[in-house]
Amino acid sequence: MTTPLQERRVANAIRVLAMDAVQKANSGHPGAPMGMADIADVVWREFLSHNPTNPQWANRDRFVLSNGHGSMLHYALLHLTGYDLSIEDLKQFRQLHSKTPGHPELGYAPGVETTTGPLGQGIANAVGFALAEKTLAAQFNKADLKVVDHFTYCFLGDGCLMEGISHEVCSLAGTLGLGKLIAYYDDNGISIDGEVEGWFSDDTEKRFEAYGWQVIRADGHDAAAIRQATLAAQAETQKPTMIICKTVIGLGSPNKQGKEDCHGAPLGHDEIALTREVLGWAGAPFEIPADIYAAWDAKEKGTHAENAWDQVFAQYQAQYPAEAAELLRRLNGDLPADFTEKANAFIAETNAKAETIATRKASQNTLQAFGPMLSEILGGSADLAGSNLTLWKGCESVEQNPAGNYVHYGVREFGMTAMANGVALHGGFIPYVATFLMFMEYARNAVRMSALMKQRVIHVYTHDSIGLGEDGPTHQPIEQIASLRGTPNLNTWRPADTVETVIAWKSALERKDGPTALIFSRQNLPFQTRDAAQIENAAKGAYVLAEAKGELKAIIIATGSEIGLAMDAYAQLEGVRVVSMPCAEVFMQQDSAYRESVLPSHIRARVAVEAAHADYWWKFVGLDGKVIGMTTYGESAPAKDLYQHFGITVEAVVDAVKQLTA
């Protein structure tokens, strides 16, 4: 006689694959996949619209495993439904160069929509996906033809809800009315430290109702209850839905289910043998019966769904050819064909104006010029738009018009940034998000995820140094620029004036393989005169702004607001070259001949000057050089007094050069 658990043979395939893979790797988290298998069975076999033969189908539903430590749940689902993820790939779980790393990683296994692992960021990405879907649909759908029409499903656990980012993004998701976002909370009451009731006693239902979500409770092991809850979630178009699923972690393991023992460690060979008996599962490890594969296979259903959408899109192309072409361009991530030409013309126009303004204002001017060219821009700020100047005349809030192009994120730096990652991952948009540079610290881990996932997200940071003045050390960034520059695959630009600002924005928009941080000043910065060759070289990250008078003996390297200071020092010196280095990462990507032409290796007398942490610059000046920068936190005072107090002055640069060339 079979038991109810044994009757769930289709779902049990997830359980056995999870415990087998974790055991073979001797590392991983079997409990969550085993506990959520019944939820996954219903969602993936009955509701999720996807095509394993074309994982990038534009109108697929998006699935996010926010509790990414349960990655074998995701890998098992991808394998069973027919993605190009073999049983051998599952056997290589957590091994070097495998397609099945310890947490879901974008670009490894087909069908993984985002990298998850840092708890809470997956649900934040999911909110970004849902925002992108709603906005793109509003921009392109017609009353008779819906070419953007899909759901975002997200699994999450206790850890995701304990992380503060979940409050930031779920609060905003309710405010924005993201009705096509459906989240399933694995309410198993267990974390690595044990039963969570001792440190997580929130009333999750009331919490999400207060956010403006629809909340449904369901038995996470009752297929009918999960099915009914999902249907109700799909029917609610004005609110996101949280389905609170009561589950047993590690369900099926007779001695470890419901305990922290199965959360983050293999079950052990003996316990796996007992679990197989409980599940009524015969056969060798990683062995799945043919009828189970047949029950899971989604290729035919997925191909049919995509073909049906293709027919709709063909009608759309016939009736709305311009809109169809624009949508395809945006989904491909291509800029308009004439963007580079127009951007270069604006650079020339900016150069001719020769304005002395703050680079935050120059950034706004650039947005005003580029915004009308780029329908894919989706901007936003963490409640500081009037200070970081991210609003331009063509901005329209998505809160008031779903087809808009600007998001008021409120004071949610971390959530904003992680949502932007989801927007970029969805496709069809280039998101930019903004705050003061100091408050990048709140968003730091999401910035790292932008870089790790190689997403075209533009991080705008203003009030870039002690130059912001009277707000004092809590608001004056010191180590933040070095932190950004130390992030692999992130390009960090700190432009010196209007021209470098436009060049920085152009670089960020044209870059497809990663994010960019744009760092702008609060205070006005003097315009620097350049010729056409210098403008071209500025896009290479560093260039000779002022050549030495006479024989070259020393080099001054500076960025941003300190370029003006370096140029004032240059006026008092002979034999000195000024190098502007707005983006060290782009400069280091140039060939060795260009780098040598800017920073000749035989010139050892080098001075770097920047009103930020000094340590970053030693790699460019060498042990024989000098760095004029910050080694402490700031103070509260007017900017001019602070520069004097901390010794970041023209006199200090002149003295440093003279000492090195004496």
Coordinates of N, CA and C in Angstrom, one line a residue, residues 162-379:
M162 N 13.9 38.0 6.3 CA 14.6 38.7 7.4 C 15.5 39.8 6.9
E163 N 16.1 39.6 5.7 CA 16.9 40.7 5.1 C 16.1 41.9 4.9
G164 N 16.7 43.1 5.2 CA 15.9 44.3 5.1 C 15.5 44.7 3.7
I165 N 16.3 44.2 2.7 CA 16.0 44.5 1.3 C 14.6 44.1 0.9
S166 N 14.1 43.0 1.6 CA 12.8 42.5 1.2 C 11.7 43.5 1.6
H167 N 11.9 44.2 2.7 CA 11.0 45.3 3.0 C 11.0 46.4 2.0
E168 N 12.2 46.8 1.6 CA 12.3 47.9 0.6 C 11.5 47.6 -0.7
V169 N 11.8 46.4 -1.2 CA 11.3 46.1 -2.6 C 9.8 45.7 -2.5
C170 N 9.4 44.9 -1.5 CA 8.1 44.4 -1.4 C 7.1 45.6 -1.1
S171 N 7.6 46.5 -0.3 CA 6.8 47.7 0.0 C 6.5 48.5 -1.4
L172 N 7.6 48.6 -2.2 CA 7.4 49.4 -3.4 C 6.6 48.6 -4.4
A173 N 6.7 47.2 -4.4 CA 5.9 46.4 -5.3 C 4.4 46.6 -5.1
G174 N 4.1 46.7 -3.8 CA 2.7 46.9 -3.5 C 2.2 48.3 -4.0
T175 N 3.1 49.3 -3.8 CA 2.7 50.7 -4.2 C 2.6 50.7 -5.7
L176 N 3.4 50.0 -6.4 CA 3.4 50.1 -7.9 C 2.3 49.2 -8.5
G177 N 1.7 48.3 -7.6 CA 0.6 47.5 -8.1 C 1.1 46.4 -9.1
L178 N 2.1 45.7 -8.8 CA 2.7 44.8 -9.7 C 2.0 43.5 -9.7
G179 N 0.8 43.4 -10.3 CA -0.1 42.3 -10.2 C 0.3 41.0 -10.8
K180 N 1.4 41.1 -11.6 CA 1.9 39.8 -12.2 C 3.1 39.2 -11.5
L181 N 3.3 39.7 -10.3 CA 4.3 39.1 -9.5 C 3.7 38.2 -8.4
I182 N 4.1 36.9 -8.4 CA 3.6 35.9 -7.6 C 4.7 35.3 -6.8
A183 N 4.7 35.4 -5.5 CA 5.8 34.9 -4.6 C 5.3 33.8 -3.8
Y184 N 6.1 32.8 -3.6 CA 5.8 31.6 -2.7 C 6.8 31.6 -1.6
Y185 N 6.3 31.8 -0.4 CA 7.1 31.8 0.8 C 7.2 30.4 1.4
D186 N 8.4 29.8 1.4 CA 8.7 28.5 2.0 C 8.7 28.7 3.5
D187 N 7.6 28.6 4.1 CA 7.4 28.8 5.6 C 7.7 27.5 6.3
N188 N 9.0 27.2 6.4 CA 9.4 25.9 7.0 C 9.9 26.1 8.5
G189 N 10.1 27.4 8.9 CA 10.5 27.7 10.2 C 11.9 27.3 10.6
I190 N 12.7 27.0 9.7 CA 14.1 26.5 10.0 C 15.1 27.3 9.2
S191 N 16.2 27.7 9.9 CA 17.4 28.2 9.3 C 18.6 27.5 9.8
I192 N 19.7 27.9 9.4 CA 20.9 27.1 9.8 C 21.1 27.0 11.3
D193 N 20.7 28.1 12.0 CA 20.8 28.1 13.4 C 19.7 27.3 14.2
G194 N 18.7 26.9 13.4 CA 17.6 26.1 14.1 C 16.3 26.7 13.8
E195 N 15.3 26.6 14.8 CA 14.0 27.1 14.6 C 13.9 28.6 14.7
V196 N 13.4 29.2 13.7 CA 13.5 30.7 13.5 C 12.6 31.4 14.5
E197 N 11.7 30.8 15.1 CA 10.7 31.5 15.9 C 11.4 32.3 17.0
G198 N 12.6 31.9 17.4 CA 13.3 32.6 18.4 C 13.9 34.0 18.0
W199 N 14.0 34.2 16.6 CA 14.6 35.4 16.1 C 13.8 35.9 14.9
F200 N 12.7 35.3 14.5 CA 11.9 35.8 13.4 C 10.4 35.5 13.7
S201 N 9.8 36.4 14.4 CA 8.4 36.2 14.9 C 7.4 37.1 14.2
D202 N 7.9 37.7 13.1 CA 7.0 38.6 12.3 C 5.7 37.9 11.9
D203 N 4.6 38.7 11.9 CA 3.4 38.3 11.3 C 3.5 38.6 9.8
T204 N 4.0 37.6 9.0 CA 4.2 37.9 7.6 C 3.0 38.2 6.8
E205 N 1.9 37.6 7.2 CA 0.6 37.8 6.5 C 0.2 39.3 6.6
K206 N 0.2 39.8 7.9 CA -0.1 41.2 8.1 C 0.9 42.2 7.5
R207 N 2.1 41.8 7.5 CA 3.2 42.6 6.9 C 2.9 42.8 5.5
F208 N 2.6 41.8 4.7 CA 2.4 41.9 3.3 C 1.1 42.5 2.9
E209 N 0.1 42.3 3.8 CA -1.2 43.0 3.6 C -1.0 44.5 3.7
A210 N -0.1 44.9 4.7 CA 0.1 46.3 4.9 C 0.9 46.9 3.7
Y211 N 1.7 46.1 3.0 CA 2.4 46.6 1.8 C 1.4 46.8 0.6
G212 N 0.2 46.2 0.7 CA -0.7 46.3 -0.4 C -0.7 45.0 -1.3
W213 N -0.2 43.9 -0.7 CA -0.2 42.6 -1.4 C -1.5 41.8 -1.1
Q214 N -1.9 41.0 -2.1 CA -2.8 39.9 -1.8 C -2.0 38.8 -1.1
V215 N -2.6 38.3 0.0 CA -1.9 37.3 0.8 C -2.8 36.0 0.9
I216 N -2.2 34.9 0.6 CA -3.0 33.6 0.6 C -2.1 32.6 1.4
R217 N -2.8 31.9 2.3 CA -2.1 30.8 3.0 C -2.5 29.5 2.3
A218 N -1.5 28.6 2.2 CA -1.7 27.3 1.6 C -0.8 26.2 2.2
D219 N -1.3 25.0 2.2 CA -0.4 23.9 2.6 C 0.5 23.6 1.5
G220 N 1.8 23.8 1.8 CA 2.8 23.6 0.7 C 3.0 22.2 0.3
H221 N 2.3 21.3 0.8 CA 2.4 19.9 0.4 C 1.0 19.4 -0.2
D222 N 0.1 20.3 -0.4 CA -1.2 20.0 -0.9 C -1.3 20.6 -2.3
A223 N -1.3 19.8 -3.4 CA -1.2 20.3 -4.7 C -2.5 21.1 -5.1
A224 N -3.6 20.6 -4.6 CA -4.9 21.3 -4.9 C -4.9 22.7 -4.2
A225 N -4.4 22.8 -3.0 CA -4.3 24.1 -2.4 C -3.3 25.1 -3.1
I226 N -2.2 24.6 -3.5 CA -1.2 25.4 -4.2 C -1.8 25.8 -5.6
R227 N -2.5 24.9 -6.2 CA -3.1 25.2 -7.5 C -4.2 26.3 -7.4
Q228 N -5.0 26.2 -6.4 CA -6.1 27.2 -6.1 C -5.5 28.6 -5.8
A229 N -4.4 28.6 -5.0 CA -3.8 29.8 -4.6 C -3.2 30.5 -5.8
T230 N -2.6 29.7 -6.7 CA -1.9 30.3 -7.9 C -3.0 30.9 -8.8
L231 N -4.1 30.2 -9.0 CA -5.1 30.7 -9.8 C -5.7 32.0 -9.3
A232 N -5.8 32.1 -8.0 CA -6.3 33.3 -7.3 C -5.2 34.4 -7.5
A233 N -4.0 34.1 -7.5 CA -2.9 35.1 -7.7 C -2.9 35.6 -9.1
Q234 N -3.1 34.7 -10.1 CA -3.2 35.2 -11.4 C -4.4 36.1 -11.7
A235 N -5.5 35.8 -11.0 CA -6.7 36.6 -11.2 C -6.6 38.0 -10.6
E236 N -5.7 38.2 -9.6 CA -5.6 39.5 -9.0 C -4.6 40.3 -9.8
T237 N -5.1 41.3 -10.6 CA -4.2 42.0 -11.5 C -3.7 43.3 -10.9
Q238 N -4.2 43.8 -9.8 CA -3.8 45.1 -9.3 C -2.8 45.0 -8.1
K239 N -2.7 43.8 -7.6 CA -1.8 43.6 -6.4 C -0.8 42.4 -6.7
P240 N 0.4 42.5 -6.2 CA 1.2 41.3 -6.2 C 0.7 40.3 -5.2
T241 N 1.0 39.1 -5.3 CA 0.5 38.1 -4.4 C 1.6 37.3 -3.6
M242 N 1.4 37.2 -2.3 CA 2.3 36.4 -1.5 C 1.5 35.1 -1.1
I243 N 2.0 34.0 -1.5 CA 1.4 32.7 -1.1 C 2.3 32.1 0.0
I244 N 1.8 32.1 1.2 CA 2.5 31.6 2.3 C 2.3 30.1 2.4
C245 N 3.3 29.3 2.1 CA 3.2 27.9 2.0 C 3.9 27.2 3.2
K246 N 3.1 26.6 4.1 CA 3.6 25.9 5.2 C 4.2 24.6 4.7
T247 N 5.5 24.4 5.0 CA 6.2 23.2 4.5 C 7.0 22.6 5.6
V248 N 7.5 21.4 5.3 CA 8.4 20.7 6.2 C 9.7 20.6 5.4
I249 N 10.8 21.2 6.0 CA 12.1 21.1 5.3 C 12.6 19.7 5.3
G250 N 13.1 19.3 4.2 CA 13.7 17.9 4.1 C 12.6 16.9 4.1
L251 N 11.4 17.2 3.6 CA 10.3 16.2 3.7 C 10.7 14.9 3.0
G252 N 10.5 13.8 3.8 CA 10.8 12.5 3.3 C 12.0 11.8 4.0
S253 N 12.8 12.7 4.6 CA 13.9 12.2 5.4 C 13.4 11.8 6.8
P254 N 13.4 10.5 7.2 CA 12.7 10.1 8.4 C 13.3 10.7 9.7
N255 N 14.6 10.9 9.7 CA 15.3 11.4 10.9 C 15.7 12.8 10.9
K256 N 15.7 13.5 9.7 CA 16.2 14.8 9.6 C 15.1 15.9 9.1
Q257 N 14.0 15.4 8.6 CA 13.0 16.3 8.1 C 12.5 17.2 9.3
G258 N 12.3 18.5 9.0 CA 11.8 19.4 10.0 C 12.9 19.9 10.9
K259 N 14.1 19.6 10.6 CA 15.2 20.0 11.5 C 16.3 20.7 10.7
E260 N 17.1 21.5 11.4 CA 18.2 22.2 10.7 C 19.3 21.3 10.2
D261 N 19.3 20.0 10.6 CA 20.2 19.0 10.2 C 20.3 18.9 8.7
C262 N 19.1 19.1 8.0 CA 19.0 18.9 6.6 C 19.1 20.2 5.8
H263 N 19.3 21.3 6.5 CA 19.3 22.6 5.8 C 20.5 22.8 5.0
G264 N 21.7 22.6 5.5 CA 22.9 23.0 4.8 C 24.0 21.9 4.8
A265 N 23.6 20.6 4.8 CA 24.5 19.5 4.8 C 23.9 18.3 4.2
P266 N 24.7 17.5 3.6 CA 24.2 16.2 3.0 C 23.5 15.4 4.0
L267 N 22.5 14.6 3.5 CA 21.8 13.7 4.5 C 22.6 12.6 5.0
G268 N 23.6 12.1 4.2 CA 24.4 11.0 4.5 C 23.8 9.7 3.8
H269 N 24.7 8.8 3.5 CA 24.3 7.6 2.7 C 23.2 6.8 3.4
D270 N 23.3 6.6 4.7 CA 22.3 5.8 5.4 C 21.0 6.5 5.4
E271 N 21.0 7.8 5.6 CA 19.7 8.5 5.7 C 19.1 8.6 4.3
I272 N 19.9 8.7 3.2 CA 19.3 8.7 1.9 C 18.7 7.3 1.6
A273 N 19.3 6.2 2.0 CA 18.7 4.9 1.8 C 17.3 4.8 2.5
L274 N 17.3 5.3 3.7 CA 16.0 5.3 4.5 C 15.0 6.2 3.8
T275 N 15.4 7.4 3.3 CA 14.5 8.3 2.6 C 14.0 7.7 1.3
R276 N 14.8 7.0 0.6 CA 14.3 6.3 -0.6 C 13.2 5.3 -0.2
E277 N 13.3 4.6 0.9 CA 12.3 3.7 1.3 C 11.0 4.5 1.6
V278 N 11.1 5.6 2.3 CA 10.0 6.4 2.7 C 9.3 6.9 1.4
L279 N 10.0 7.3 0.4 CA 9.5 7.8 -0.8 C 9.0 6.7 -1.7
G280 N 9.4 5.5 -1.5 CA 9.1 4.4 -2.4 C 9.8 4.5 -3.7
W281 N 11.1 5.0 -3.6 CA 11.8 5.3 -4.8 C 12.9 4.2 -5.0
A282 N 12.8 3.4 -6.0 CA 13.8 2.4 -6.3 C 14.8 2.9 -7.3
G283 N 15.9 2.2 -7.5 CA 16.9 2.5 -8.5 C 18.1 3.2 -7.9
A284 N 19.1 3.3 -8.8 CA 20.4 3.9 -8.4 C 20.3 5.4 -8.3
P285 N 21.3 6.0 -7.6 CA 21.4 7.4 -7.6 C 21.3 8.1 -9.0
F286 N 20.6 9.2 -9.1 CA 20.5 10.0 -10.3 C 19.7 9.2 -11.4
E287 N 19.0 8.2 -11.0 CA 18.2 7.4 -12.0 C 16.7 7.8 -11.9
I288 N 16.2 8.3 -13.0 CA 14.8 8.8 -13.1 C 14.1 7.9 -14.1
P289 N 12.9 7.3 -13.7 CA 12.2 6.4 -14.6 C 11.7 7.2 -15.8
A290 N 11.5 6.5 -16.9 CA 11.0 7.2 -18.2 C 9.7 7.9 -18.0
D291 N 8.8 7.3 -17.3 CA 7.4 7.9 -17.1 C 7.5 9.2 -16.4
I292 N 8.5 9.3 -15.5 CA 8.6 10.5 -14.7 C 9.2 11.6 -15.6
Y293 N 10.2 11.3 -16.4 CA 10.7 12.2 -17.4 C 9.5 12.7 -18.3
A294 N 8.7 11.8 -18.8 CA 7.6 12.1 -19.7 C 6.6 13.1 -19.0
A295 N 6.4 12.9 -17.7 CA 5.4 13.7 -17.0 C 6.0 15.2 -16.8
W296 N 7.3 15.3 -16.7 CA 7.9 16.6 -16.5 C 8.2 17.3 -17.9
D297 N 8.4 16.6 -18.9 CA 8.9 17.2 -20.2 C 8.0 18.4 -20.6
A298 N 8.6 19.6 -20.8 CA 7.9 20.8 -21.1 C 8.2 21.3 -22.5
K299 N 9.0 20.5 -23.3 CA 9.4 21.0 -24.6 C 8.3 21.2 -25.6
E300 N 7.4 20.3 -25.7 CA 6.3 20.4 -26.6 C 5.3 21.5 -26.2
K301 N 5.0 21.5 -25.0 CA 4.1 22.6 -24.5 C 4.7 23.9 -24.6
G302 N 6.0 24.0 -24.3 CA 6.7 25.3 -24.5 C 6.8 25.8 -25.9
T303 N 7.1 24.9 -26.8 CA 7.2 25.2 -28.2 C 5.8 25.7 -28.7
H304 N 4.8 25.0 -28.3 CA 3.4 25.4 -28.7 C 3.1 26.9 -28.2
A305 N 3.5 27.1 -26.9 CA 3.3 28.5 -26.4 C 4.0 29.5 -27.1
E306 N 5.3 29.2 -27.5 CA 6.1 30.2 -28.2 C 5.5 30.4 -29.6
N307 N 5.1 29.3 -30.2 CA 4.6 29.5 -31.6 C 3.3 30.3 -31.6
A308 N 2.5 30.1 -30.6 CA 1.3 30.9 -30.5 C 1.6 32.4 -30.3
W309 N 2.6 32.7 -29.5 CA 3.1 34.1 -29.3 C 3.6 34.6 -30.7
D310 N 4.4 33.8 -31.4 CA 4.9 34.2 -32.7 C 3.8 34.7 -33.6
Q311 N 2.7 34.0 -33.6 CA 1.6 34.4 -34.5 C 1.1 35.7 -34.1
V312 N 0.9 35.9 -32.7 CA 0.5 37.2 -32.3 C 1.5 38.3 -32.7
F313 N 2.8 38.0 -32.5 CA 3.7 39.1 -32.8 C 3.8 39.3 -34.3
A314 N 3.5 38.3 -35.1 CA 3.5 38.5 -36.6 C 2.4 39.5 -37.0
Q315 N 1.2 39.3 -36.3 CA 0.1 40.3 -36.5 C 0.5 41.7 -36.1
Y316 N 1.2 41.7 -34.9 CA 1.6 43.0 -34.4 C 2.6 43.7 -35.4
Q317 N 3.5 42.9 -35.9 CA 4.5 43.5 -36.9 C 3.7 44.0 -38.1
A318 N 2.7 43.3 -38.6 CA 2.0 43.7 -39.8 C 1.2 45.0 -39.5
Q319 N 0.6 45.2 -38.3 CA -0.2 46.3 -38.0 C 0.6 47.5 -37.5
Y320 N 1.6 47.2 -36.7 CA 2.4 48.2 -36.1 C 3.9 48.0 -36.3
P321 N 4.3 48.2 -37.6 CA 5.7 47.8 -37.9 C 6.8 48.6 -37.2
A322 N 6.5 49.9 -37.0 CA 7.5 50.8 -36.3 C 7.7 50.3 -34.8
E323 N 6.5 50.1 -34.1 CA 6.6 49.7 -32.8 C 7.3 48.3 -32.6
A324 N 7.0 47.4 -33.6 CA 7.6 46.1 -33.5 C 9.1 46.1 -33.7
A325 N 9.5 47.0 -34.6 CA 11.0 47.1 -34.8 C 11.6 47.7 -33.6
E326 N 11.0 48.7 -33.0 CA 11.5 49.3 -31.8 C 11.6 48.3 -30.6
L327 N 10.6 47.5 -30.5 CA 10.6 46.5 -29.4 C 11.7 45.5 -29.6
L328 N 11.9 45.0 -30.8 CA 12.9 44.0 -31.1 C 14.3 44.7 -30.9
R329 N 14.5 45.9 -31.3 CA 15.8 46.6 -31.1 C 16.1 46.6 -29.6
R330 N 15.1 47.0 -28.8 CA 15.3 47.1 -27.4 C 15.6 45.8 -26.7
L331 N 14.8 44.8 -27.1 CA 15.0 43.5 -26.5 C 16.4 42.9 -26.9
N332 N 16.9 43.3 -28.0 CA 18.2 42.8 -28.4 C 19.3 43.6 -27.7
G333 N 18.9 44.7 -27.1 CA 19.9 45.5 -26.4 C 20.7 46.4 -27.3
D334 N 20.2 46.7 -28.5 CA 20.9 47.6 -29.4 C 20.5 49.0 -29.3
L335 N 21.4 49.9 -29.3 CA 21.1 51.3 -29.3 C 20.6 51.7 -30.7
P336 N 19.9 52.8 -30.9 CA 19.5 53.3 -32.2 C 20.7 53.5 -33.1
A337 N 20.5 53.2 -34.4 CA 21.7 53.2 -35.3 C 22.4 54.5 -35.4
D338 N 21.7 55.6 -35.1 CA 22.3 56.9 -35.2 C 22.7 57.5 -33.8
F339 N 22.7 56.7 -32.8 CA 23.0 57.2 -31.5 C 24.4 57.7 -31.4
T340 N 25.4 56.9 -31.8 CA 26.8 57.3 -31.7 C 27.1 58.7 -32.4
E341 N 26.5 58.8 -33.6 CA 26.7 60.0 -34.4 C 26.1 61.2 -33.6
K342 N 24.9 61.0 -33.1 CA 24.2 62.1 -32.4 C 24.9 62.4 -31.0
A343 N 25.4 61.4 -30.4 CA 26.1 61.6 -29.1 C 27.4 62.4 -29.4
N344 N 28.1 62.0 -30.4 CA 29.4 62.7 -30.7 C 29.1 64.2 -31.1
A345 N 28.0 64.4 -31.7 CA 27.6 65.8 -32.0 C 27.3 66.6 -30.8
F346 N 26.7 65.9 -29.8 CA 26.4 66.6 -28.5 C 27.7 66.9 -27.7
I347 N 28.7 65.9 -27.8 CA 30.0 66.2 -27.2 C 30.6 67.4 -27.8
A348 N 30.6 67.5 -29.1 CA 31.2 68.7 -29.8 C 30.4 70.0 -29.4
E349 N 29.1 69.9 -29.3 CA 28.3 71.1 -28.9 C 28.7 71.5 -27.4
T350 N 28.8 70.5 -26.6 CA 29.2 70.7 -25.2 C 30.5 71.4 -25.1
N351 N 31.4 70.9 -25.9 CA 32.8 71.4 -25.9 C 32.8 72.9 -26.3
A352 N 31.9 73.2 -27.3 CA 31.9 74.6 -27.8 C 31.3 75.5 -26.7
K353 N 30.4 75.0 -25.9 CA 29.8 75.9 -24.9 C 30.7 76.2 -23.8
A354 N 31.6 75.3 -23.4 CA 32.7 75.6 -22.4 C 32.1 76.1 -21.1
E355 N 31.1 75.4 -20.6 CA 30.4 75.8 -19.4 C 31.2 75.4 -18.1
T356 N 31.2 76.2 -17.1 CA 31.7 75.9 -15.8 C 30.5 75.6 -14.9
I357 N 30.2 74.4 -14.7 CA 29.0 73.9 -13.9 C 29.4 72.7 -13.2
A358 N 28.6 72.3 -12.2 CA 28.8 71.0 -11.5 C 28.6 69.9 -12.5
T359 N 29.3 68.8 -12.3 CA 29.1 67.7 -13.2 C 27.8 67.0 -13.0
R360 N 27.1 67.1 -11.8 CA 25.8 66.6 -11.7 C 24.8 67.4 -12.6
K361 N 25.0 68.7 -12.8 CA 24.2 69.4 -13.7 C 24.6 69.1 -15.2
A362 N 25.9 68.8 -15.4 CA 26.3 68.4 -16.8 C 25.6 67.0 -17.1
S363 N 25.5 66.2 -16.1 CA 24.8 64.9 -16.2 C 23.4 65.1 -16.6
Q364 N 22.7 66.0 -15.9 CA 21.3 66.2 -16.3 C 21.2 66.8 -17.7
N365 N 22.1 67.7 -18.1 CA 22.1 68.2 -19.5 C 22.2 67.0 -20.5
T366 N 23.1 66.1 -20.1 CA 23.3 64.9 -21.0 C 22.1 64.1 -21.1
L367 N 21.4 63.8 -19.9 CA 20.2 63.1 -20.0 C 19.1 63.8 -20.8
Q368 N 19.1 65.1 -20.8 CA 18.2 65.9 -21.6 C 18.4 65.7 -23.0
A369 N 19.7 65.5 -23.4 CA 20.1 65.4 -24.8 C 19.8 63.9 -25.3
F370 N 20.3 63.0 -24.4 CA 20.2 61.6 -24.8 C 18.8 60.9 -24.6
G371 N 18.1 61.4 -23.6 CA 16.8 60.8 -23.3 C 15.8 60.7 -24.4
P372 N 15.6 61.8 -25.2 CA 14.7 61.7 -26.3 C 15.1 60.7 -27.4
M373 N 16.4 60.4 -27.4 CA 16.9 59.4 -28.4 C 16.7 58.0 -28.0
L374 N 16.5 57.7 -26.7 CA 16.6 56.4 -26.1 C 15.3 56.1 -25.3
S375 N 14.3 55.5 -26.0 CA 13.1 55.1 -25.3 C 13.3 54.0 -24.3
E376 N 14.4 53.3 -24.3 CA 14.7 52.2 -23.4 C 15.2 52.7 -22.0
I377 N 15.5 54.0 -21.9 CA 16.0 54.4 -20.6 C 14.9 54.4 -19.5
L378 N 15.2 53.8 -18.4 CA 14.2 53.7 -17.3 C 15.0 54.2 -16.1
G379 N 14.8 55.5 -15.7 CA 15.6 56.1 -14.6 C 14.9 56.0 -13.3

